[in-house]
Amino acid sequence: MSRTPDLAVRIGPLRLKNPVLTASGTFGYGDEYAHVLDPKGLGAVITKTVTLKPRAGNPPARIAETAGGMLNSIGLENVGLERFRREKLPKLRALSATVVASLGGETPRELARLLEALGGEPGIGGFEINFSCPNVARGGAIYWAHARRLERTLAMLRPLTRAALIAKLSPDVTAIAELARGCEQGGADAVTAVNTFVGMAVDIGGGRSRLGRATGGLSGPAIKPLALARCHEVVRAVSIPVLGSGGIMNGRDALEFIAVGATAVQVGTASFIRPRAAAQVVEEMARLLAERGIRRIEAWRGCLEPAASPAPAAGRRA
Ligand SMILES: Cc1cc2nc3c(=O)[nH]c(=O)nc-3n(C[C@H](O)[C@H](O)[C@H](O)COP(=O)(O)O)c2cc1C
């Protein structure tokens, strides 16, 4: 009988019992799913992105199904800092799960104000800074796609919390490796690669976008090979942990991301199809490793054969 492998991983100061987190915006504020799965069994729950003021989000339609995926243009609808602190945080604490709060801002100063308010709150093990929303007019993926801006912003945020600081990046950039290096230099404990890819779908009957806006963010199985390649690129660019995100539906997908060097993975769209998906990823991952006689997830990480890796990216550390 094979032993259950040790799945524990570290993200900066945060120790996770396993490397599976829920992706921001796909698991509410954590408590909504508590009746179908115990979030304590997950590595961590990442909340919906919270902004200083409440946001109503974008006009409908906000979701469109596509081949192998979905487009969303939610536009960071959220309850805002005050309600998050007053209503959501006590519920999150009651779950006794590891919680990572996702924060979004239109400027470095807005992010600093959020972290000044939440940085020392008990019950939050880490913060994922959403530098990558494709669905907002200001403070979205395009605004944050500058390595120096990311570096300066993270350097400003770093002293505001002792919890883990994770920077979430967009795949729709010229050089994701450079952005990841900016985050590392600014003091991030980890980088998440990647948020959704900008996509479109047209209703040819009405001659209009199938979303309330022209474009949305594509997620789900359709993006997995693209996300995996971005994740691989980021892993080779930095020495801090990388969290893989994009199309992870099962334990096999998760092991692919960890094989290219991700320390942890996030389960997003899969939870809309199967609300227990994140817990199932943990179970499948453990079974697949045990079948291979692997006792620690660390032994699997980065196991991609060197021959399968392309030449080092320019500027990569030795
Ligand atoms: C409906 C929806 C809402 C999302 N909201 C957020 C969000 O608020 N903040 C964020 O950082 N990412 C958000 N995302 C992106 C996911 O966290 C994840 O990075 C992306 O969907 C790719 O993973 P997946 O293919 O497993 O869904 C959202 C995705 C979806 C589908």
Tab-separated table of C-alpha atoms in Angstrom, residues 185-306:
chain	number	residue	atom	x	y	z
A	185	GLN	CA	13.018	42.832	-6.971
A	186	GLY	CA	10.234	44.851	-5.324
A	187	GLY	CA	9.973	42.236	-2.566
A	188	ALA	CA	7.114	39.916	-3.617
A	189	ASP	CA	7.205	36.488	-1.975
A	190	ALA	CA	5.675	34.840	-5.051
A	191	VAL	CA	4.197	35.456	-8.481
A	192	THR	CA	0.972	34.018	-9.920
A	193	ALA	CA	1.101	33.159	-13.620
A	194	VAL	CA	-1.462	33.813	-15.076
A	195	ASN	CA	-4.781	35.665	-15.065
A	196	THR	CA	-7.208	35.275	-18.002
A	197	PHE	CA	-6.310	35.965	-21.658
A	198	VAL	CA	-8.178	38.768	-23.437
A	199	GLY	CA	-10.735	37.245	-25.809
A	200	MET	CA	-13.892	38.019	-27.781
A	201	ALA	CA	-17.043	36.271	-28.956
A	202	VAL	CA	-19.544	37.751	-31.412
A	203	ASP	CA	-23.270	37.128	-31.688
A	204	ILE	CA	-23.594	37.064	-35.476
A	205	GLY	CA	-27.396	37.313	-35.263
A	206	GLY	CA	-27.299	40.628	-33.414
A	207	GLY	CA	-23.922	41.674	-34.844
A	208	ARG	CA	-22.627	42.480	-31.382
A	209	SER	CA	-20.291	41.167	-28.750
A	210	ARG	CA	-21.685	38.330	-26.675
A	211	LEU	CA	-20.489	40.301	-23.641
A	212	GLY	CA	-21.633	43.724	-22.404
A	213	ARG	CA	-18.141	44.957	-23.330
A	214	ALA	CA	-16.277	44.131	-26.525
A	215	THR	CA	-13.791	41.873	-24.804
A	216	GLY	CA	-13.508	39.632	-21.765
A	217	GLY	CA	-11.042	37.304	-20.073
A	218	LEU	CA	-10.801	33.754	-21.391
A	219	SER	CA	-10.377	30.969	-18.834
A	220	GLY	CA	-10.808	27.201	-18.607
A	221	PRO	CA	-9.218	24.225	-20.416
A	222	ALA	CA	-8.787	26.251	-23.635
A	223	ILE	CA	-6.018	28.325	-22.025
A	224	LYS	CA	-4.107	25.575	-20.209
A	225	PRO	CA	-1.271	25.085	-22.748
A	226	LEU	CA	-0.821	28.871	-23.035
A	227	ALA	CA	-0.860	29.371	-19.271
A	228	LEU	CA	1.565	26.486	-18.768
A	229	ALA	CA	4.070	28.044	-21.171
A	230	ARG	CA	3.808	31.446	-19.382
A	231	CYS	CA	4.228	29.713	-16.037
A	232	HIS	CA	7.321	27.900	-17.317
A	233	GLU	CA	8.756	31.205	-18.563
A	234	VAL	CA	8.189	32.884	-15.195
A	235	VAL	CA	9.679	29.961	-13.255
A	236	ARG	CA	12.886	30.327	-15.280
A	237	ALA	CA	13.019	34.079	-14.676
A	238	VAL	CA	12.733	34.278	-10.876
A	239	SER	CA	13.865	32.417	-7.775
A	240	ILE	CA	10.706	33.061	-5.722
A	241	PRO	CA	7.808	30.556	-5.828
A	242	VAL	CA	5.410	30.665	-8.777
A	243	LEU	CA	1.700	29.820	-8.524
A	244	GLY	CA	0.316	28.365	-11.752
A	245	SER	CA	-3.168	29.355	-12.893
A	246	GLY	CA	-5.061	28.691	-16.105
A	247	GLY	CA	-7.251	25.778	-17.117
A	248	ILE	CA	-6.397	23.461	-14.219
A	249	MET	CA	-9.289	20.998	-14.106
A	250	ASN	CA	-7.817	17.933	-12.387
A	251	GLY	CA	-4.817	16.444	-10.628
A	252	ARG	CA	-2.990	15.712	-13.897
A	253	ASP	CA	-3.214	19.344	-14.986
A	254	ALA	CA	-1.906	20.426	-11.589
A	255	LEU	CA	1.055	18.054	-11.850
A	256	GLU	CA	1.914	19.505	-15.278
A	257	PHE	CA	2.264	22.975	-13.735
A	258	ILE	CA	4.322	21.623	-10.869
A	259	ALA	CA	6.502	19.682	-13.335
A	260	VAL	CA	7.463	22.952	-15.039
A	261	GLY	CA	8.420	24.368	-11.639
A	262	ALA	CA	5.281	25.901	-10.119
A	263	THR	CA	5.232	25.625	-6.327
A	264	ALA	CA	1.436	25.700	-6.151
A	265	VAL	CA	-1.597	25.848	-8.428
A	266	GLN	CA	-4.936	27.620	-8.489
A	267	VAL	CA	-8.244	26.087	-9.496
A	268	GLY	CA	-10.675	28.555	-11.087
A	269	THR	CA	-13.241	27.818	-13.795
A	270	ALA	CA	-13.294	24.133	-12.789
A	271	SER	CA	-15.144	25.114	-9.587
A	272	PHE	CA	-18.042	26.478	-11.689
A	273	ILE	CA	-18.405	23.069	-13.354
A	274	ARG	CA	-17.747	20.951	-10.252
A	275	PRO	CA	-17.952	22.893	-6.985
A	276	ARG	CA	-15.694	20.295	-5.299
A	277	ALA	CA	-13.073	20.565	-8.070
A	278	ALA	CA	-10.304	22.061	-5.894
A	279	ALA	CA	-10.653	19.296	-3.290
A	280	GLN	CA	-10.673	16.692	-6.068
A	281	VAL	CA	-7.443	18.150	-7.471
A	282	VAL	CA	-5.795	17.607	-4.065
A	283	GLU	CA	-7.026	13.987	-3.907
A	284	GLU	CA	-6.019	13.163	-7.495
A	285	MET	CA	-2.629	14.764	-7.121
A	286	ALA	CA	-1.913	12.720	-3.997
A	287	ARG	CA	-3.032	9.515	-5.723
A	288	LEU	CA	-1.001	10.132	-8.885
A	289	LEU	CA	2.154	10.872	-6.877
A	290	ALA	CA	1.624	7.829	-4.666
A	291	GLU	CA	1.191	5.616	-7.762
A	292	ARG	CA	4.567	6.862	-8.950
A	293	GLY	CA	6.173	6.167	-5.591
A	294	ILE	CA	6.797	9.891	-4.988
A	295	ARG	CA	6.626	10.762	-1.310
A	296	ARG	CA	6.958	14.548	-1.385
A	297	ILE	CA	5.517	17.071	-3.821
A	298	GLU	CA	8.903	18.816	-3.687
A	299	ALA	CA	10.401	15.790	-5.457
A	300	TRP	CA	8.038	16.328	-8.389
A	301	ARG	CA	8.522	20.068	-8.694
A	302	GLY	CA	10.516	21.107	-11.750
A	303	CYS	CA	10.922	17.511	-12.913
A	304	LEU	CA	10.479	18.529	-16.565
A	305	GLU	CA	13.442	17.080	-18.451
A	306	PRO	CA	16.043	19.766	-19.142
